[in-house]
Short mmCIF file of C-alpha atoms and ligand atoms in Angstrom, two decimals:
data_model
loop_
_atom_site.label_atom_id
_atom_site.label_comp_id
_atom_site.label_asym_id
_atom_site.label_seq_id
_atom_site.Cartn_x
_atom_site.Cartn_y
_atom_site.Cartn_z
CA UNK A 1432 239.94 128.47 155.07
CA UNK A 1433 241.10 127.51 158.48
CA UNK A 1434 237.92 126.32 160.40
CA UNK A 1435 237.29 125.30 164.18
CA UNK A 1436 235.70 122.00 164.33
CA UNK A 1437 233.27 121.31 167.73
CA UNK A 1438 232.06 118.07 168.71
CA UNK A 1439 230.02 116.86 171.89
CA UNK A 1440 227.31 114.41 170.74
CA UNK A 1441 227.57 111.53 173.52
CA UNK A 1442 231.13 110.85 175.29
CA UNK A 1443 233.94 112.60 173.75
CA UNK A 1444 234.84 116.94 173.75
CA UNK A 1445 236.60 117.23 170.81
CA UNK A 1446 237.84 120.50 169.03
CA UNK A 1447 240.02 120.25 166.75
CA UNK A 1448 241.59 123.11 163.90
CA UNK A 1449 241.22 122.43 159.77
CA UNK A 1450 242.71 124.17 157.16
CA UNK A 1451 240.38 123.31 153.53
CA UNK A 1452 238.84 120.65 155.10
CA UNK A 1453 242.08 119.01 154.58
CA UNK A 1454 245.13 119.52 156.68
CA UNK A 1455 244.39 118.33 160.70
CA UNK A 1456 246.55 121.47 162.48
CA UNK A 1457 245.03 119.75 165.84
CA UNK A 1458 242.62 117.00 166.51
CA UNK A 1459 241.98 117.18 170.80
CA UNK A 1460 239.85 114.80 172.22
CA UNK A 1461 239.24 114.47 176.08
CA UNK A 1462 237.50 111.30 176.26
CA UNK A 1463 235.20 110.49 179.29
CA UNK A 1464 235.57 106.48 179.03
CA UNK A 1465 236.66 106.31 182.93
CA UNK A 1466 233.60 107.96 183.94
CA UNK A 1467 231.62 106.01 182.23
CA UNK A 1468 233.44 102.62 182.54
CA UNK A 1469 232.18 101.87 186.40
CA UNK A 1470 228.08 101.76 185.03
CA UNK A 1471 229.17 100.12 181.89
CA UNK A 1472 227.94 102.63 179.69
CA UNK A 1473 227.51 106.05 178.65
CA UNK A 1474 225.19 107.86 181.33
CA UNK A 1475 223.33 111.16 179.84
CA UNK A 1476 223.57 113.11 183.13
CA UNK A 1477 227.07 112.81 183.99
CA UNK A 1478 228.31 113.06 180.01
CA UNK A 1479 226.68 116.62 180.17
CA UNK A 1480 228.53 117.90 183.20
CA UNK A 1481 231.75 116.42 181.75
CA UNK A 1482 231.29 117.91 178.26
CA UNK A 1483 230.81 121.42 180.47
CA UNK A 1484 234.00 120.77 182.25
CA UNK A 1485 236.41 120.23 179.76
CA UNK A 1486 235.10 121.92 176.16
CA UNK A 1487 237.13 125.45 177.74
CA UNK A 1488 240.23 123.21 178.01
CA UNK A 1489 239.74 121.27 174.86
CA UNK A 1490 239.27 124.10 172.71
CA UNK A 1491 241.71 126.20 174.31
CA UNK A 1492 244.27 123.59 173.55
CA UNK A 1493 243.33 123.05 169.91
CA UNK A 1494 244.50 126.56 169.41
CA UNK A 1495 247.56 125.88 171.42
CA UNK A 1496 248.59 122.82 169.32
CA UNK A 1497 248.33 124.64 166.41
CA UNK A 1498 249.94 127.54 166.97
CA UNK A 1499 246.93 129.90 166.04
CA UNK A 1500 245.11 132.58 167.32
CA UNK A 1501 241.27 132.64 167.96
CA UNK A 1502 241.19 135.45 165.25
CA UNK A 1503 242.55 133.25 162.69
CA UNK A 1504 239.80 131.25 162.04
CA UNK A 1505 237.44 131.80 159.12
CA UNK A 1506 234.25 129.96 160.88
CA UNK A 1507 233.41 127.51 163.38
CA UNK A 1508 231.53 123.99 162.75
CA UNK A 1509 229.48 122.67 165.29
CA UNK A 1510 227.52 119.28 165.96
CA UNK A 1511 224.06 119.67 165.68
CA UNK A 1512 222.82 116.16 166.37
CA UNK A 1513 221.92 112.94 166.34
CA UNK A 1514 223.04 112.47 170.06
CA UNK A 1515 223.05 112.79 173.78
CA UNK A 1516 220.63 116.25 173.76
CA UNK A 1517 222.60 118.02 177.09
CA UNK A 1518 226.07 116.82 175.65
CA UNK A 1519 225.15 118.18 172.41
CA UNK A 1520 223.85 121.83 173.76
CA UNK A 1521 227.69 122.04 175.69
CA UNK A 1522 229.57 122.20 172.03
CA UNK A 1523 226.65 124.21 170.76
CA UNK A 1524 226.14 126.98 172.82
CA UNK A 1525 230.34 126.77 173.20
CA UNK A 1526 230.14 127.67 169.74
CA UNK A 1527 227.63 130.00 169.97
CA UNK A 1528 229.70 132.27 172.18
CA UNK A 1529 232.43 131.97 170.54
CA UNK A 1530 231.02 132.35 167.22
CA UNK A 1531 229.44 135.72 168.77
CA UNK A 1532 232.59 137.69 170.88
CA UNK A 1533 234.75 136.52 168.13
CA UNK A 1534 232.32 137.73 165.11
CA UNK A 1535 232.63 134.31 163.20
CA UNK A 1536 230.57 132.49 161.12
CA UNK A 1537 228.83 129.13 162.31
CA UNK A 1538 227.70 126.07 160.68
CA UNK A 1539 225.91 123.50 162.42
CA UNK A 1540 226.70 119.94 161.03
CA UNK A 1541 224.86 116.25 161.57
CA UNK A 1542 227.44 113.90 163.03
CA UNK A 1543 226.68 111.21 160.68
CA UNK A 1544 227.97 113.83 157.68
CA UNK A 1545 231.00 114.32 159.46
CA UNK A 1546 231.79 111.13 160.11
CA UNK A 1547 231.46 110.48 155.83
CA UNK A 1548 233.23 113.27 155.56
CA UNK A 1549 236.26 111.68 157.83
CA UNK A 1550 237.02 109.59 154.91
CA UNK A 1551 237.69 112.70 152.62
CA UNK A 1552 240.35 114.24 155.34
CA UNK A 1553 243.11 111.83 154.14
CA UNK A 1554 241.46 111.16 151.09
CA UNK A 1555 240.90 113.61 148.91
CA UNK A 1556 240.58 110.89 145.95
CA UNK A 1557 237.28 109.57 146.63
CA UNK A 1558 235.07 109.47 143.86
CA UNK A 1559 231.40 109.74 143.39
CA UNK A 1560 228.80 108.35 143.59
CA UNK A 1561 229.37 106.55 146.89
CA UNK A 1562 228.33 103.95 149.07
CA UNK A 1563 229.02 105.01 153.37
CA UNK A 1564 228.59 102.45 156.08
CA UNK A 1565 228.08 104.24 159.11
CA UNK A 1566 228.61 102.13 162.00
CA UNK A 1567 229.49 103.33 165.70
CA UNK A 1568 227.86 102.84 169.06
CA UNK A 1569 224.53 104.36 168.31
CA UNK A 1570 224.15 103.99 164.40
CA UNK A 1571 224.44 101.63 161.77
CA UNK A 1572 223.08 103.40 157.98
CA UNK A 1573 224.03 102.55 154.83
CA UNK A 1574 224.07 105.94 152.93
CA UNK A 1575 224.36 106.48 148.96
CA UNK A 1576 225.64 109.73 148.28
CA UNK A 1577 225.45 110.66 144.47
CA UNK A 1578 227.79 113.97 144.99
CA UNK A 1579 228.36 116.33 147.75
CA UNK A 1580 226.23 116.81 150.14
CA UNK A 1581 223.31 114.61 148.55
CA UNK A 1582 222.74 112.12 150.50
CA UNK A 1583 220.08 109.11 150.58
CA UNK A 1584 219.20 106.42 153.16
CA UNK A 1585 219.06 102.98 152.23
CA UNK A 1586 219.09 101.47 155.06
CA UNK A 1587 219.67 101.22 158.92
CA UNK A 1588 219.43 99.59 162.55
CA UNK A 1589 215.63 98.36 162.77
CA UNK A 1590 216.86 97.84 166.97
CA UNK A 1591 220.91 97.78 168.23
CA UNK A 1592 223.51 99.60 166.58
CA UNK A 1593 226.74 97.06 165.39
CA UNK A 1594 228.78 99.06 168.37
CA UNK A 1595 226.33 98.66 170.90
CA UNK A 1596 225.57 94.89 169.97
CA UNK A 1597 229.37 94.58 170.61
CA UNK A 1598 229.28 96.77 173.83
CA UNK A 1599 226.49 94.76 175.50
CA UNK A 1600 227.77 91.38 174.80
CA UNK A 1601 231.22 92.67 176.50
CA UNK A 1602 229.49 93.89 179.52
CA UNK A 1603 227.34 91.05 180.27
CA UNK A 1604 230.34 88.63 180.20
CA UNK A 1605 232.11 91.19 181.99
CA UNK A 1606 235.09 91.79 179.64
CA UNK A 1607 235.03 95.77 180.28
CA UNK A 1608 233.89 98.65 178.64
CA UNK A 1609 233.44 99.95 175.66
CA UNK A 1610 233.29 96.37 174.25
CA UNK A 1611 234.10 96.61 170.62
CA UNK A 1612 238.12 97.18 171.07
CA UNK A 1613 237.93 94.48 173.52
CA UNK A 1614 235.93 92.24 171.32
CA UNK A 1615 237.99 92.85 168.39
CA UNK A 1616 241.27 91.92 170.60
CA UNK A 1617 240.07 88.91 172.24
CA UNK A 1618 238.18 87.59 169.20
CA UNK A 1619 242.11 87.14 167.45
CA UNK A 1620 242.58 83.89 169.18
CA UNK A 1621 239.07 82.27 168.81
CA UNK A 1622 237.43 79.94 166.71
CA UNK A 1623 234.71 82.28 164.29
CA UNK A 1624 233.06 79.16 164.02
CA UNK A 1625 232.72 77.59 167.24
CA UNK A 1626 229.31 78.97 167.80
CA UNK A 1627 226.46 79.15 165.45
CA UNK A 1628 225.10 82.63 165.06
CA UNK A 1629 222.38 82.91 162.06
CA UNK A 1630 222.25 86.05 160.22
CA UNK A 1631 218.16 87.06 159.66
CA UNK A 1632 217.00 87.26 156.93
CA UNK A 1633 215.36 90.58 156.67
CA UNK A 1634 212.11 89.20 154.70
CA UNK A 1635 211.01 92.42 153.20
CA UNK A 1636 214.15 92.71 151.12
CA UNK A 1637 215.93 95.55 152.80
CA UNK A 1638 218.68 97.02 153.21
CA UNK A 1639 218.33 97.06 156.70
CA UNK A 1640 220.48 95.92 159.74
CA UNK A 1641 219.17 93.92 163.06
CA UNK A 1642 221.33 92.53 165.67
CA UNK A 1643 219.25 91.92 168.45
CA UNK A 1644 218.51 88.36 167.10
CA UNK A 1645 222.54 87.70 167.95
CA UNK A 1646 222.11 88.95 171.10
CA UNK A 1647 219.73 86.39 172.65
CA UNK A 1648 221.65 84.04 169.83
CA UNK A 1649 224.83 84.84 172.11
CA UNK A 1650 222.68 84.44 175.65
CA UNK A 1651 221.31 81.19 174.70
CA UNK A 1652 225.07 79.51 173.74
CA UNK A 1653 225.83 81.47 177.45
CA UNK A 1654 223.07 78.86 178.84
CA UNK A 1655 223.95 76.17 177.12
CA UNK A 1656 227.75 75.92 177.60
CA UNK A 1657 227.50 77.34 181.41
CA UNK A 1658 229.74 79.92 180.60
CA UNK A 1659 229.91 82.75 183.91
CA UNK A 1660 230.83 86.09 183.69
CA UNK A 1661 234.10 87.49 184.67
CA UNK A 1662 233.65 88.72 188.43
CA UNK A 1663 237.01 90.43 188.69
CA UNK A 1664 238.91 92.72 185.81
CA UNK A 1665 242.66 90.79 185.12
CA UNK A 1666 241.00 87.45 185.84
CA UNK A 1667 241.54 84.99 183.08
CA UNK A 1668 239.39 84.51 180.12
CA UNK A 1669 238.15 81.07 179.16
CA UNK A 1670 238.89 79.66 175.82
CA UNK A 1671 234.94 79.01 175.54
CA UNK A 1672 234.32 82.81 175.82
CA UNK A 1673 237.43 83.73 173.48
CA UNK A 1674 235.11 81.67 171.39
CA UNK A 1675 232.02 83.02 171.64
CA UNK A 1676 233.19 86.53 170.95
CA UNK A 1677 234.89 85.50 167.91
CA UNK A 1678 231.65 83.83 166.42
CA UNK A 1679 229.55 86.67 167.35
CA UNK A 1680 231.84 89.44 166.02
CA UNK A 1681 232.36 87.24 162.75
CA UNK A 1682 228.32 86.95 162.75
CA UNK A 1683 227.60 91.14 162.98
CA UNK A 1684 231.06 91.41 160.13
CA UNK A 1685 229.36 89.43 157.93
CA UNK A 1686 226.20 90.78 158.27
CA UNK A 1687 227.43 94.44 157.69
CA UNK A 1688 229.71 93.19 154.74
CA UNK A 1689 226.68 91.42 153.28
CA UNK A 1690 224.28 94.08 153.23
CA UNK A 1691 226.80 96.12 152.05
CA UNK A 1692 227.16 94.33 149.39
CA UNK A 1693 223.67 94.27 148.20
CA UNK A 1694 223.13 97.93 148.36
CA UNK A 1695 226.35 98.14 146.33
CA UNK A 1696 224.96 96.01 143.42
CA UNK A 1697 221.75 98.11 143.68
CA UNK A 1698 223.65 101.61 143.73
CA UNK A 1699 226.68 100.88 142.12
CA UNK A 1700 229.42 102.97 143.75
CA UNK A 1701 232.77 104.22 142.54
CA UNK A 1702 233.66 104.10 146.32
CA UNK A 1703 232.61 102.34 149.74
CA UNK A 1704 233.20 104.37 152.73
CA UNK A 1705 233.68 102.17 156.13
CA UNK A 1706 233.33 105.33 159.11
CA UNK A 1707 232.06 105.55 162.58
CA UNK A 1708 233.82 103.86 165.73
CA UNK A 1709 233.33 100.24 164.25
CA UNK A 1710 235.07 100.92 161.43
CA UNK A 1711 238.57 100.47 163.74
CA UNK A 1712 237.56 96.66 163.96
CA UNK A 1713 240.34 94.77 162.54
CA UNK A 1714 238.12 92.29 160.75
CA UNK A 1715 235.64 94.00 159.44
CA UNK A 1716 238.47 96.16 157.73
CA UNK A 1717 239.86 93.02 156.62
CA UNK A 1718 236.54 91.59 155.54
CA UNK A 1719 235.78 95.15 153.40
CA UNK A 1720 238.70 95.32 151.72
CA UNK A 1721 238.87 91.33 150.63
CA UNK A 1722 234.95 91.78 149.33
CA UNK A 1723 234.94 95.25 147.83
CA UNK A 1724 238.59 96.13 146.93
CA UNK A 1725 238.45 94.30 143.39
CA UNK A 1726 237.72 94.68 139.96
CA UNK A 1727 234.00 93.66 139.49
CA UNK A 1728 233.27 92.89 136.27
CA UNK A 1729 230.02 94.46 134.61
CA UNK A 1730 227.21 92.48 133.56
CA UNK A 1731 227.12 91.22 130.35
CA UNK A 1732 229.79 90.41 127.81
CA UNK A 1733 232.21 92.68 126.55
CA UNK A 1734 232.05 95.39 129.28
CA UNK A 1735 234.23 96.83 131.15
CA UNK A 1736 235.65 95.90 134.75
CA UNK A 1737 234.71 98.41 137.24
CA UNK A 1738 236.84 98.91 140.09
CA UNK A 1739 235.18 99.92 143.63
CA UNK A 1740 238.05 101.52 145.79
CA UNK A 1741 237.28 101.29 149.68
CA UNK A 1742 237.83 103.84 151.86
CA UNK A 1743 238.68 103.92 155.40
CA UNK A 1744 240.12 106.65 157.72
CA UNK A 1745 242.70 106.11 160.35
CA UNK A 1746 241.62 105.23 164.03
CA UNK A 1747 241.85 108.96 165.52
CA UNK A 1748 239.31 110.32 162.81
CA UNK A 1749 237.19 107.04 162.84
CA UNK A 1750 236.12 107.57 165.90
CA UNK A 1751 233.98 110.46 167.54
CA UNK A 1752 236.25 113.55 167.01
CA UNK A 1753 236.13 117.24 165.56
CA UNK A 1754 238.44 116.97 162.41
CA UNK A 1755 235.69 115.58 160.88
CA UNK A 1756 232.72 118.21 161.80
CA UNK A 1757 235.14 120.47 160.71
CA UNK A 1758 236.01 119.27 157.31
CA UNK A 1759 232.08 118.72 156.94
CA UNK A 1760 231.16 122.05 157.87
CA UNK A 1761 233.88 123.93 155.33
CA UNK A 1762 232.03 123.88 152.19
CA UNK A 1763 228.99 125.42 153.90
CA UNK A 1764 231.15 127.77 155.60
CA UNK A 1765 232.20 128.55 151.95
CA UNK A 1766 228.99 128.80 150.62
CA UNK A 1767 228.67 132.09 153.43
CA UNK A 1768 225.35 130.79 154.81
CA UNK A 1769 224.44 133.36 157.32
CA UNK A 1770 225.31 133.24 161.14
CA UNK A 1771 222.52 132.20 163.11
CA UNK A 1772 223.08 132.35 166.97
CA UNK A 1773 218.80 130.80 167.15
CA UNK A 1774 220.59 127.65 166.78
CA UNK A 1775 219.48 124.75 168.36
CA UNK A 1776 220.38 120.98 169.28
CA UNK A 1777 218.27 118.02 167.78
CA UNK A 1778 218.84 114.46 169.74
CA UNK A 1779 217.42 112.63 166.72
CA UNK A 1780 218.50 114.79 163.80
CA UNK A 1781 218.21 113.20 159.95
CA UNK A 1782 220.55 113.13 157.62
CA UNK A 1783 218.12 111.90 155.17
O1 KG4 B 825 231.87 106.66 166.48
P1 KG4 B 825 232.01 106.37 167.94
O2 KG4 B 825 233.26 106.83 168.63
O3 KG4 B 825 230.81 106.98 168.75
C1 KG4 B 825 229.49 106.97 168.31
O4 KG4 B 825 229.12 107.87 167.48
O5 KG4 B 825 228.76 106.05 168.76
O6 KG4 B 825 231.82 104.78 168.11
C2 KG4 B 825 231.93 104.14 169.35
C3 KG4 B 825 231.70 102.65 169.15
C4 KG4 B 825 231.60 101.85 170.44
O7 KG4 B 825 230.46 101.01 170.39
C5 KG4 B 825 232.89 101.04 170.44
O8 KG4 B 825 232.76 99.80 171.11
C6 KG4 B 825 233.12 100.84 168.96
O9 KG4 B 825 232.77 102.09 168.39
N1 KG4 B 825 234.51 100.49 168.62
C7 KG4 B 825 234.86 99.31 168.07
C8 KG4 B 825 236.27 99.33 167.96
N2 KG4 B 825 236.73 100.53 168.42
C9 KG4 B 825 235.62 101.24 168.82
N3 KG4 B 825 234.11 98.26 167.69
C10 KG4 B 825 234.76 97.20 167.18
N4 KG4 B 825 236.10 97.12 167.05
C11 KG4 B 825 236.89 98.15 167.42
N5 KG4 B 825 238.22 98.07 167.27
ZN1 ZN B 826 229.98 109.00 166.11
#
């Protein structure tokens, strides 16, 4: 089943071709980060009007890369939300129309699935039940899914999202935008402990994430040590700073790989899923694989190790892209659930 994947949820057009939710024939994604990169952030307004600019293009050339016709595919796959609501109506009503002159079935899928389902493109392995950490530059979830499809909070971002904790930090010491590549760079010749960041303890026993604590963590060691920031891109980075990203990056890892860990003991997964833009960061990767990637040996005498396998996918499907709403959307599109051009856009759709 070759399906047309659709993607336009905050600041990448993506479109990209999948054949069984398996084999990438084209994975396009115009990315808007010079647009954006003046205000130091994503801004709503001018992500729509880019999204309606370039999804013709960026579809048209999914085809191209491919070598397929428009009347190959068996359905199209469309984002249906969480995100940006006028980016996210671009890819919908895009596939809408299409989905209509071309007389093709259309799924709408929630980002957050298709970034899980990322994991499965190269991996077709992954077992069940499993453990997802979800962490880009708007969400951070921890998601047990017993089997396809099923899916169950446990827990999530009570304020900033790991990628936005990462972002903001970068643009207040004026390292450039979007902060976590940056951050993950610069942090490889710092000291992870030269700065004190505490992790909270959540007292209610959650699962749940907060980073915000870090953040005025990270402004008060800005105080403190008089560090300035950066006036002028190229100029030179103190050691002090190189520092202080390293011990705050190190702080939100080991925050993510801890509460990880505690919703693993409680769920017991056959595999951990690291997805979403964050996933790319070098040490957290590092960090998941050292902590999860072993045998774990059961509780009590005589039983049997149990071996968690960690999963993450490469940097081009980590990220916001369409192979991934695509491979998400091709069981449904199996299933033959009905074409329905009422469709509409949710800026705060659940998962679960
Ligand atoms: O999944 P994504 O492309 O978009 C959202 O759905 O938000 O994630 C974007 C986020 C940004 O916050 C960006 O700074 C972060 O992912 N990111 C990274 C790295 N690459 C991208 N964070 C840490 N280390 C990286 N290498
Ligand atoms: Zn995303």
């Amino acid at each position: 089943m070759l399906v047309l994947g659709i993607e336009s949820s905050c600041d990448e057009t993506a479109a990209a071709l999948v054949e069984d939710g398996r084999a990438v024939h084209s994975n396009v994604v115009a990315s808007q980060i010079e647009t954006h990169r003046r205000f130091g952030g994503v801004v709503p307004e001018l992500a729509s009007r880019e999204h309606l600019r370039n999804i013709g293009y960026v579809v048209w050339r999914a085809f191209r890369e491919a070598g397929k016709q428009y009347s190959e595919i068996d359905g199209i796959a469309v984002t249906q939300g969480p995100g940006l609501i006028g980016s996210l109506l671009v890819g919908l009503n895009f596939a809408k129309a299409m989905a209509y002159s071309l007389k093709k079935p259309l799924v709408p899928v929630n980002h957050i699935e298709g970034h899980i389902c990322s994991a499965f493109i190269e991996h077709p392995a992954v077992e069940y039940p499993l453990l997802a950490l979800v962490v880009s530059g708007g969400h951070t979830s921890l998601i047990f899914s017993p089997e396809p499809e099923v899916y169950q909070s446990i827990g999530r971002a009570r304020d900033d999202a790991a990628g936005e904790a990462l972002d903001k930090l970068s643009k207040f010491l004026g390292l450039g935008y979007p902060g976590g590549p940056i951050i993950d760079r610069l942090a490889q010749r710092g000291d992870p402990r030269a700065f004190s960041f505490s992790i909270p303890k959540i007292s209610d026993g959650s699962l749940d994430f907060s980073f915000s604590g870090f953040k005025t963590a990270a402004l008060r060691h800005i105080e403190k040590s008089a560090i300035k920031p950066r006036r002028r891109p190229g100029a030179k980075i103190p050691q002090k700073v190189v520092d202080l990203v390293a011990s705050y990056q190190q702080a939100i890892v080991d925050t993510l790989v801890r509460q990880t860990a505690r919703a693993a003991e409680s769920v017991r997964p056959r595999s951990i899923l690291l997805v979403g833009g964050v996933a790319c960061n070098s040490l957290l990767r590092r960090t998941f694989t050292e902590a999860f990637e072993v045998s774990q040996t059961g509780a009590g005498a005589g039983s049997s190790a149990r071996k968690i396998s960690v999963y993450f996918p490469k940097p081009s499907l980590t990220t916001d892209n369409a192979a991934m709403i695509a491979a998400a959307g091709t069981p449904k599109l199996r299933r033959g659930l009905p074409v329905r051009l009422d469709l509409n856009a949710y800026a705060d759709l659940r998962l679960c």
